[in-house]
Short mmCIF file of C-alpha atoms in Angstrom, two decimals:
data_model
loop_
_atom_site.label_atom_id
_atom_site.label_comp_id
_atom_site.label_asym_id
_atom_site.label_seq_id
_atom_site.Cartn_x
_atom_site.Cartn_y
_atom_site.Cartn_z
CA MET B 1 0.20 -0.11 -0.09
CA PRO B 2 1.35 3.59 -0.82
CA ASP B 3 2.11 5.62 2.16
CA PHE B 4 0.34 8.50 0.78
CA ILE B 5 -3.20 6.26 0.89
CA LEU B 6 -2.71 6.00 4.63
CA VAL B 7 -1.80 10.22 4.94
CA LEU B 8 -4.73 10.74 2.50
CA PHE B 9 -6.95 8.57 4.72
CA TYR B 10 -5.97 10.20 7.72
CA PHE B 11 -6.89 13.61 6.47
CA VAL B 12 -10.30 11.96 5.05
CA PHE B 13 -11.15 10.75 8.26
CA LEU B 14 -10.23 13.97 10.20
CA SER B 15 -12.51 16.05 7.84
CA GLN B 16 -15.33 13.16 8.62
CA ILE B 17 -14.82 13.57 12.44
CA PHE B 18 -15.10 17.80 11.56
CA ILE B 19 -18.01 17.50 9.40
CA LEU B 20 -20.03 14.94 11.25
CA SER B 21 -19.34 15.65 14.92
CA TYR B 22 -18.65 19.54 14.97
CA TYR B 23 -19.77 21.48 11.66
CA TYR B 24 -23.46 20.19 11.28
CA PRO B 25 -24.05 19.37 15.16
CA GLN B 26 -22.92 22.97 15.35
CA LYS B 27 -25.61 23.99 12.88
CA PHE B 28 -28.03 21.92 14.46
CA TYR B 29 -27.45 23.28 18.18
CA GLN B 30 -27.44 27.04 16.47
CA ARG B 31 -31.20 26.02 15.44
CA MET B 32 -32.08 24.34 18.37
CA ARG B 33 -31.13 27.43 20.26
CA TYR B 34 -32.82 29.64 18.17
CA VAL B 35 -36.13 27.72 18.67
CA THR B 36 -35.75 27.09 22.57
CA GLU B 37 -35.02 30.71 23.22
CA ASN B 38 -37.44 32.41 20.91
CA PHE B 39 -40.12 30.20 20.98
CA PRO B 40 -40.32 28.82 24.64
CA PRO B 41 -43.12 26.58 25.61
CA SER B 42 -44.78 28.98 28.34
CA LYS B 43 -45.83 31.09 25.05
CA TYR B 44 -45.76 28.29 22.45
CA PRO B 45 -47.26 25.28 24.00
CA LYS B 46 -48.32 23.52 20.93
CA LEU B 47 -44.40 23.14 19.63
CA TYR B 48 -43.83 20.87 22.83
CA PRO B 49 -46.82 18.77 23.63
CA ARG B 50 -44.76 16.44 25.72
CA LEU B 51 -43.17 19.13 28.00
CA THR B 52 -46.44 21.15 28.14
CA LYS B 53 -48.50 18.30 29.25
CA LYS B 54 -46.00 16.98 31.75
CA TYR B 55 -44.71 20.28 33.45
CA THR B 56 -45.40 23.80 34.54
CA ALA B 57 -44.97 26.51 32.01
CA ALA B 58 -41.71 28.02 34.04
CA TYR B 59 -40.38 24.58 34.65
CA ALA B 60 -40.94 23.64 30.90
CA ASP B 61 -38.93 26.75 29.64
CA GLU B 62 -35.98 25.54 31.66
CA ALA B 63 -36.21 21.81 30.71
CA VAL B 64 -36.24 22.92 26.89
CA ARG B 65 -32.99 24.80 27.10
CA ALA B 66 -31.40 21.66 28.48
CA GLY B 67 -31.93 19.64 25.09
CA PRO B 68 -29.52 21.78 23.01
CA VAL B 69 -26.90 21.79 25.72
CA LYS B 70 -27.01 17.64 25.79
CA TYR B 71 -27.00 17.33 21.98
CA ARG B 72 -23.90 19.49 21.76
CA ARG B 73 -21.89 17.70 24.76
CA ILE B 74 -22.79 14.30 23.11
CA ASN B 75 -21.30 15.29 19.73
CA LEU B 76 -18.32 16.79 21.50
CA PHE B 77 -17.69 13.55 22.96
CA ILE B 78 -18.20 11.81 19.71
CA LEU B 79 -15.45 14.45 18.20
CA LEU B 80 -13.43 12.99 21.13
CA VAL B 81 -13.64 9.60 20.45
CA GLY B 82 -12.64 10.01 16.67
CA LEU B 83 -9.54 12.24 17.73
CA ILE B 84 -8.55 9.19 20.35
CA LEU B 85 -9.01 6.88 17.65
CA ILE B 86 -6.46 8.71 15.01
CA ALA B 87 -4.21 9.16 18.22
CA VAL B 88 -4.26 5.35 18.95
CA ALA B 89 -3.89 4.24 15.12
CA LEU B 90 -0.82 6.85 15.14
CA ILE B 91 0.70 5.23 17.96
CA THR B 92 0.35 1.68 16.97
CA GLY B 93 1.54 2.10 13.47
CA PHE B 94 -1.72 1.24 12.01
CA SER B 95 -1.85 0.54 8.34
CA LEU B 96 -4.96 -0.08 5.69
CA GLN B 97 -4.84 -3.66 5.13
CA SER B 98 -8.71 -4.38 4.78
CA LYS B 99 -8.53 -6.19 8.01
CA GLY B 100 -11.72 -4.57 9.90
CA GLU B 101 -10.78 -0.97 9.92
CA GLU B 102 -13.62 -0.65 7.92
CA ILE B 103 -16.00 -2.18 10.47
CA ILE B 104 -14.22 0.31 12.98
CA LEU B 105 -15.22 2.90 10.43
CA VAL B 106 -18.83 1.85 9.92
CA PHE B 107 -19.25 1.67 13.64
CA TYR B 108 -17.57 5.08 14.69
CA THR B 109 -19.78 6.70 11.80
CA ALA B 110 -22.76 5.19 13.47
CA LEU B 111 -21.91 6.68 16.60
CA GLN B 112 -21.74 9.92 14.99
CA PHE B 113 -24.98 9.73 13.23
CA SER B 114 -27.01 8.41 16.23
CA PRO B 115 -27.50 11.93 17.66
CA ILE B 116 -29.28 13.09 14.57
CA ILE B 117 -31.04 9.83 14.46
CA LEU B 118 -32.39 10.15 17.94
CA LEU B 119 -33.36 13.72 17.32
CA GLU B 120 -35.67 12.57 14.39
CA ILE B 121 -37.16 9.66 16.39
CA SER B 122 -38.00 12.22 19.09
CA ASP B 123 -39.45 14.82 16.35
CA PHE B 124 -41.40 11.82 14.99
CA LYS B 125 -42.90 10.94 18.41
CA ARG B 126 -43.32 14.98 19.27
CA MET B 127 -45.34 15.37 15.80
CA SER B 128 -47.51 12.05 16.66
CA LEU B 129 -48.24 13.54 20.11
CA MET B 130 -49.10 16.99 18.43
CA ARG B 131 -51.64 15.22 16.44
CA LYS B 132 -53.30 13.57 19.04
CA THR B 133 -53.51 16.79 21.32
CA ASN B 134 -54.42 18.77 18.31
CA GLN B 135 -57.77 20.57 19.35
CA ASP B 136 -58.03 22.97 16.27
CA SER B 137 -61.25 22.59 14.40
CA THR B 138 -59.83 24.65 11.35
CA ARG B 139 -57.80 22.75 8.96
CA LYS B 140 -55.88 24.19 5.99
CA ALA B 141 -54.38 23.10 2.77
CA ASP B 142 -53.04 24.49 -0.14
CA LEU B 143 -55.07 23.94 -3.57
CA MET B 144 -51.73 23.49 -5.49
CA PRO B 145 -51.02 19.89 -6.65
CA ARG B 146 -47.78 18.58 -5.75
CA ARG B 147 -46.10 16.65 -8.02
CA PHE B 148 -42.43 14.61 -7.74
CA PHE B 149 -40.44 17.06 -10.59
CA ASP B 150 -41.51 19.93 -8.34
CA PHE B 151 -38.72 18.88 -5.90
CA VAL B 152 -36.00 17.64 -7.77
CA SER B 153 -35.11 18.17 -11.34
CA PRO B 154 -35.63 15.72 -14.09
CA VAL B 155 -31.95 15.98 -15.11
CA THR B 156 -31.07 14.99 -11.51
CA PHE B 157 -33.61 12.32 -11.25
CA GLY B 158 -32.40 10.93 -14.47
CA LEU B 159 -28.90 10.84 -13.46
CA ALA B 160 -29.72 8.67 -10.49
CA VAL B 161 -31.61 6.39 -12.46
CA PHE B 162 -28.94 6.21 -15.01
CA LEU B 163 -26.26 5.45 -12.53
CA VAL B 164 -28.21 2.84 -10.85
CA VAL B 165 -28.44 0.97 -14.50
CA VAL B 166 -24.92 1.49 -14.97
CA TYR B 167 -23.97 -0.01 -11.81
CA THR B 168 -26.33 -3.06 -12.01
CA SER B 169 -24.70 -3.69 -15.79
CA PHE B 170 -21.28 -3.41 -14.46
CA LEU B 171 -22.08 -5.42 -11.52
CA LEU B 172 -23.47 -8.24 -13.81
CA TYR B 173 -20.70 -7.70 -16.25
CA ILE B 174 -18.05 -8.30 -13.91
CA ASN B 175 -19.29 -11.25 -12.59
CA ASP B 176 -20.03 -12.49 -16.11
CA PHE B 177 -23.91 -12.21 -15.61
CA GLU B 178 -24.02 -14.86 -12.90
CA VAL B 179 -26.25 -14.08 -10.29
CA SER B 180 -26.11 -16.13 -7.33
CA TRP B 181 -25.83 -15.57 -2.98
CA ASP B 182 -22.14 -16.83 -3.35
CA ASN B 183 -20.67 -14.23 -5.62
CA GLY B 184 -22.57 -11.51 -3.60
CA VAL B 185 -24.09 -10.19 -6.85
CA LEU B 186 -27.61 -11.09 -5.52
CA VAL B 187 -26.90 -9.14 -2.19
CA MET B 188 -26.29 -6.35 -3.78
CA LEU B 189 -29.27 -6.30 -6.12
CA VAL B 190 -31.38 -6.73 -3.05
CA THR B 191 -29.50 -4.14 -1.40
CA ILE B 192 -30.01 -1.84 -4.19
CA ILE B 193 -33.77 -2.75 -4.81
CA GLY B 194 -34.33 -2.41 -1.16
CA VAL B 195 -32.85 0.96 -0.54
CA HIS B 196 -34.66 2.17 -3.48
CA VAL B 197 -38.33 0.83 -2.46
CA TYR B 198 -37.38 2.37 0.64
CA PHE B 199 -36.67 5.86 -0.69
CA ALA B 200 -40.03 5.71 -2.86
CA ALA B 201 -42.16 4.68 0.31
CA LEU B 202 -40.38 7.51 1.95
CA ILE B 203 -41.04 10.01 -0.57
CA LYS B 204 -44.36 9.02 -1.12
CA TRP B 205 -45.20 9.02 2.80
CA GLN B 206 -43.76 12.52 3.12
CA VAL B 207 -44.97 14.02 0.09
CA PHE B 208 -48.42 12.75 -0.64
CA GLY B 209 -49.35 11.45 2.72
CA LYS B 210 -51.25 12.97 5.85
CA LYS B 211 -49.71 16.07 7.65
CA MET B 212 -46.72 14.87 10.08
CA ASP B 213 -47.28 18.08 12.04
CA PRO B 214 -50.80 19.50 12.06
CA HIS B 215 -50.03 22.83 13.00
CA LEU B 216 -47.11 23.70 10.67
CA ALA B 217 -47.93 26.32 7.80
CA ASN B 218 -48.17 24.95 4.13
CA LYS B 219 -45.31 27.24 3.20
CA ASP B 220 -43.30 25.48 5.45
CA ARG B 221 -43.90 22.07 4.54
CA LEU B 222 -42.69 22.55 1.04
CA PRO B 223 -39.03 22.93 2.12
CA GLN B 224 -38.91 19.72 4.00
CA MET B 225 -40.45 17.79 1.36
CA LYS B 226 -37.76 19.12 -0.74
CA THR B 227 -35.53 18.01 1.68
CA ILE B 228 -36.44 14.53 1.68
CA VAL B 229 -36.95 14.07 -2.12
CA SER B 230 -33.67 15.70 -2.77
CA THR B 231 -31.74 13.63 -0.33
CA SER B 232 -33.10 10.39 -1.45
CA VAL B 233 -32.09 11.14 -4.96
CA TYR B 234 -28.69 12.52 -4.15
CA THR B 235 -28.11 9.45 -1.70
CA SER B 236 -28.77 7.07 -4.50
CA ILE B 237 -26.44 8.93 -6.61
CA ALA B 238 -23.64 8.65 -4.13
CA MET B 239 -24.38 4.97 -3.16
CA SER B 240 -24.28 4.00 -7.04
CA ILE B 241 -20.87 6.06 -7.32
CA PHE B 242 -19.44 4.38 -3.83
CA PHE B 243 -20.63 0.77 -5.09
CA MET B 244 -18.76 1.23 -8.49
CA ALA B 245 -15.47 2.42 -6.98
CA LEU B 246 -15.72 -0.40 -4.65
CA ALA B 247 -16.32 -2.78 -7.11
CA VAL B 248 -13.52 -1.24 -9.49
CA MET B 249 -11.12 -1.66 -6.42
CA ASP B 250 -12.06 -5.01 -5.83
CA GLU B 251 -11.20 -5.77 -9.63
CA PHE B 252 -7.59 -3.92 -9.09
CA ASP B 253 -6.92 -5.85 -5.48
CA MET B 254 -7.03 -2.28 -4.06
CA HIS B 255 -8.87 -3.27 -0.92
CA TYR B 256 -6.54 -0.93 0.96
CA VAL B 257 -8.62 2.37 -0.33
CA GLN B 258 -11.91 0.66 0.98
CA ALA B 259 -11.48 2.57 4.20
CA LEU B 260 -10.85 5.79 2.40
CA LEU B 261 -13.89 5.53 0.13
CA LEU B 262 -16.28 4.57 2.81
CA SER B 263 -15.31 7.75 4.75
CA LEU B 264 -15.88 9.94 1.51
CA TYR B 265 -19.16 8.51 1.18
CA PHE B 266 -20.43 9.04 4.62
CA GLN B 267 -19.09 12.75 4.22
CA ALA B 268 -21.09 12.88 0.86
CA LEU B 269 -24.37 11.41 2.94
CA ALA B 270 -23.93 14.04 5.39
CA ILE B 271 -23.42 16.56 2.90
CA PHE B 272 -26.26 15.73 0.81
CA GLY B 273 -28.47 14.68 3.65
CA LEU B 274 -27.93 17.16 6.33
CA GLY B 275 -26.68 20.02 4.23
CA THR B 276 -29.72 20.09 2.20
CA MET B 277 -32.04 19.91 5.08
CA LEU B 278 -30.22 23.24 6.35
CA ARG B 279 -30.43 24.57 2.80
CA SER B 280 -33.71 24.43 1.84
CA SER B 281 -35.36 25.16 5.42
CA ARG B 282 -33.85 28.30 7.19
CA ILE B 283 -35.27 28.10 10.65
CA GLU B 284 -35.87 32.16 10.66
CA ASP B 285 -38.42 31.81 8.00
CA ILE B 286 -40.28 29.18 9.69
CA ASP B 287 -43.90 30.51 11.09
CA PHE B 288 -43.83 29.56 14.72
CA GLU B 289 -46.97 31.68 15.31
CA VAL B 290 -49.27 28.74 14.40
CA TYR B 291 -47.46 26.98 17.86
CA ARG B 292 -48.93 29.50 19.98
CA LYS B 293 -51.14 29.27 22.73
CA ASP B 294 -53.99 31.30 21.18
CA PRO B 295 -53.05 32.54 17.39
CA THR B 296 -54.86 35.30 17.75
CA VAL B 297 -52.77 36.84 20.57
CA ALA B 298 -49.69 39.05 18.79
CA MET H 1 -54.53 29.75 -2.88
CA GLU H 2 -55.01 28.09 0.69
CA ILE H 3 -58.28 26.76 1.78
CA THR H 4 -59.69 26.53 5.30
CA ILE H 5 -62.48 24.08 6.75
CA ASP H 6 -63.89 24.14 9.95
CA ILE H 7 -64.82 20.65 11.33
CA ASP H 8 -67.27 22.35 13.79
CA ASP H 9 -69.22 24.54 11.08
CA PRO H 10 -72.61 23.27 10.88
CA ASP H 11 -72.33 23.13 7.03
CA PRO H 12 -71.12 19.92 5.78
CA LEU H 13 -67.51 19.77 4.88
CA PHE H 14 -67.99 18.95 1.19
CA ALA H 15 -70.13 22.02 0.89
CA GLN H 16 -67.31 24.10 2.27
CA LEU H 17 -64.79 22.79 0.25
CA MET H 18 -67.00 23.58 -2.82
CA ALA H 19 -67.93 26.86 -1.61
CA GLN H 20 -64.32 27.98 -1.16
CA ILE H 21 -63.27 26.74 -4.67
CA LYS H 22 -66.12 28.72 -6.54
CA GLN H 23 -65.56 31.73 -4.04
CA ALA H 24 -61.62 31.35 -5.32
CA VAL H 25 -63.03 31.39 -8.91
CA ILE H 26 -65.09 33.93 -8.38
CA ALA H 27 -62.43 36.30 -6.81
CA GLY H 28 -59.89 35.40 -9.94
CA GLU H 29 -57.55 33.35 -7.45
CA LEU H 30 -58.19 30.25 -9.76
CA LYS H 31 -58.19 30.79 -13.20
CA PRO H 32 -59.61 28.55 -16.05
CA GLY H 33 -56.81 25.62 -16.72
CA ASP H 34 -55.52 26.17 -13.35
CA ALA H 35 -54.49 22.63 -11.90
CA LEU H 36 -56.16 21.21 -8.60
CA PRO H 37 -54.78 18.65 -6.12
CA SER H 38 -55.62 15.16 -6.31
CA ILE H 39 -58.33 13.94 -3.98
CA ARG H 40 -56.17 11.98 -2.02
CA GLN H 41 -53.81 14.96 -1.41
CA LEU H 42 -56.28 17.43 -0.60
CA ALA H 43 -57.95 14.99 1.88
CA ASN H 44 -54.83 14.08 3.35
CA ASP H 45 -53.61 17.82 3.68
CA LEU H 46 -57.11 18.62 5.37
CA GLU H 47 -57.24 15.40 7.19
CA LEU H 48 -60.45 14.32 5.74
CA ASN H 49 -61.75 11.24 4.31
CA ASN H 50 -60.93 10.71 0.56
CA LYS H 51 -65.09 10.23 -0.34
CA THR H 52 -65.71 13.92 1.24
CA VAL H 53 -62.83 15.19 -1.08
CA ALA H 54 -64.22 13.20 -3.82
CA LYS H 55 -67.89 14.29 -3.22
CA ALA H 56 -67.18 18.03 -3.76
CA TYR H 57 -65.28 17.56 -6.78
CA ARG H 58 -67.91 15.46 -8.27
CA LEU H 59 -70.48 17.79 -7.62
CA LEU H 60 -67.76 20.83 -8.71
CA GLU H 61 -67.49 18.88 -12.20
CA ARG H 62 -71.39 18.46 -12.21
CA ASP H 63 -71.77 22.38 -12.07
CA SER H 64 -68.77 22.73 -14.44
CA VAL H 65 -66.43 24.59 -12.34
CA ILE H 66 -64.01 21.84 -12.43
CA GLN H 67 -63.01 19.24 -15.10
CA ALA H 68 -61.37 15.83 -14.64
CA LYS H 69 -59.08 15.02 -17.36
CA GLY H 70 -58.14 11.42 -16.56
CA TYR H 71 -54.47 10.84 -15.18
CA ARG H 72 -53.57 14.32 -16.29
CA GLY H 73 -55.69 15.43 -13.05
CA THR H 74 -58.09 17.86 -12.28
CA PHE H 75 -58.66 21.22 -14.00
CA ILE H 76 -60.47 24.59 -13.51
CA HIS H 77 -63.23 24.47 -15.94
CA PRO H 78 -62.84 27.31 -18.88
CA GLU H 79 -66.71 28.59 -18.11
CA ALA H 80 -65.80 28.21 -14.21
CA ARG H 81 -66.27 31.70 -13.39
CA ALA H 82 -69.73 32.04 -15.01
CA ASN H 83 -71.00 28.44 -13.51
CA SER H 84 -69.64 29.52 -10.02
CA THR H 85 -72.31 31.95 -9.66
CA VAL H 86 -74.89 29.48 -10.49
CA ASP H 87 -76.39 27.90 -7.20
CA LEU H 88 -78.26 24.80 -7.92
CA ASN H 89 -79.42 24.34 -4.37
CA ALA H 90 -80.82 27.77 -4.32
CA TRP H 91 -82.69 26.96 -7.98
CA VAL H 92 -84.10 23.55 -6.19
CA LEU H 93 -85.75 25.26 -3.34
CA THR H 94 -87.23 27.93 -5.65
CA LYS H 95 -88.45 25.31 -7.92
CA LEU H 96 -89.95 22.97 -5.17
CA ARG H 97 -91.20 26.46 -3.46
CA GLU H 98 -93.43 27.06 -6.52
CA THR H 99 -94.59 23.62 -7.05
CA ILE H 100 -95.61 23.04 -3.54
CA GLU H 101 -97.46 26.68 -3.43
CA ALA H 102 -99.55 25.42 -6.69
CA PHE H 103 -100.35 22.30 -5.14
CA ARG H 104 -101.62 24.29 -2.11
CA GLU H 105 -103.69 26.55 -4.39
CA THR H 106 -105.44 23.55 -5.92
CA GLY H 107 -106.43 22.01 -2.17
CA VAL H 108 -103.72 19.52 -1.80
CA THR H 109 -102.91 18.97 1.69
CA ASP H 110 -99.05 19.21 2.94
CA SER H 111 -99.11 15.59 4.28
CA GLU H 112 -100.40 14.35 0.64
CA ILE H 113 -97.87 16.55 -0.85
CA ARG H 114 -94.85 14.77 1.18
CA ILE H 115 -96.36 11.14 0.86
CA ALA H 116 -96.14 11.93 -2.99
CA PHE H 117 -92.93 13.66 -2.87
CA GLY H 118 -91.31 10.51 -0.55
CA ASN H 119 -92.90 8.13 -3.26
CA ILE H 120 -91.54 9.67 -6.13
CA MET H 121 -88.10 9.73 -4.53
CA ASN H 122 -88.11 6.08 -3.24
CA ASN H 123 -89.28 4.89 -6.78
CA HIS H 124 -86.51 6.92 -8.08
CA LYS H 125 -83.90 5.49 -5.88
CA ASN H 126 -85.23 1.97 -6.91
#
């Protein structure tokens, strides 16, 4: 294995630690603080159905401020774990030989993604409780039809489809069109189909399904839908490129670059997923007045 | 353009939907050829049953306010503005009132009118 690959891996892994455990968590922390400080449970009880049901207004205001701090601390701890991993690798003279380093990388990345996944799960539960406790008798809807291509350009979608076709054709070609569990072709095909069925279901549910947040204004729902659709399409593109690169490296017996590619892939997922979410939905533009105790009170 | 319905309002939900679409057409917020959301999308957004929105769309189509174009979707009818001012319910009430008055003038009792009306409606159903 050439030395520069190891040096490159260290830089790429450092960049992963920075992007996933500092840069994006910091952005999310700022968003959370903006919301909890400007829209506290005492004035905006509909935004915090669990807290307002459980605690007094004053205590709920205190409790809600603890969330962003906890989130930030968890991410800083994960960042520290990453730096320790690099230090251990440097001390022990670690080299990329595809002997389990990918598993450590995958576990560490799962740890990096876990705060945001937990945040999403808690958000899902919060919205479910919002729907249960919603007592508004009025309901609003936009009289504009929503179409898939309102959220992603046909060119980008076409590129995603093209890359899936290219990857599956390439996979079949390098395996002499032999489809079986033994050579891993069937595993990859099932993975590709499974992931895309999941994306399709997610898009259908988010764009054409029932409203998750019963109070959210329609203008604020659209950026969320755009995030889901574009993240799914971009992830599909990144996944096809990543799998193709892996297959090529495998053909040339360059297993030592697998960890490097994995790290790049995870970073691409973060940039496409979290980055798109932050870009398409500015927190300052969201209408939080819909969560007030009495919306008529200014 | 946003639509608002009130589930506590005594007016039926489909009637609220119809009235608001007609008002939007009259106000020029919806123009001939404008696309409307699918039944499922509108029902999900308003947290209503699909059948309620389908009923509103069916009656609006009957009144030539909207037109369904198969898989392409539902659109505002070219003559929607003129047709939105026609109130079929008011027309039915006027016609029935006139007919009932005519019966009463000839001496038919209210109970005879009710029985006859019921029989006709029942036969029509069958």
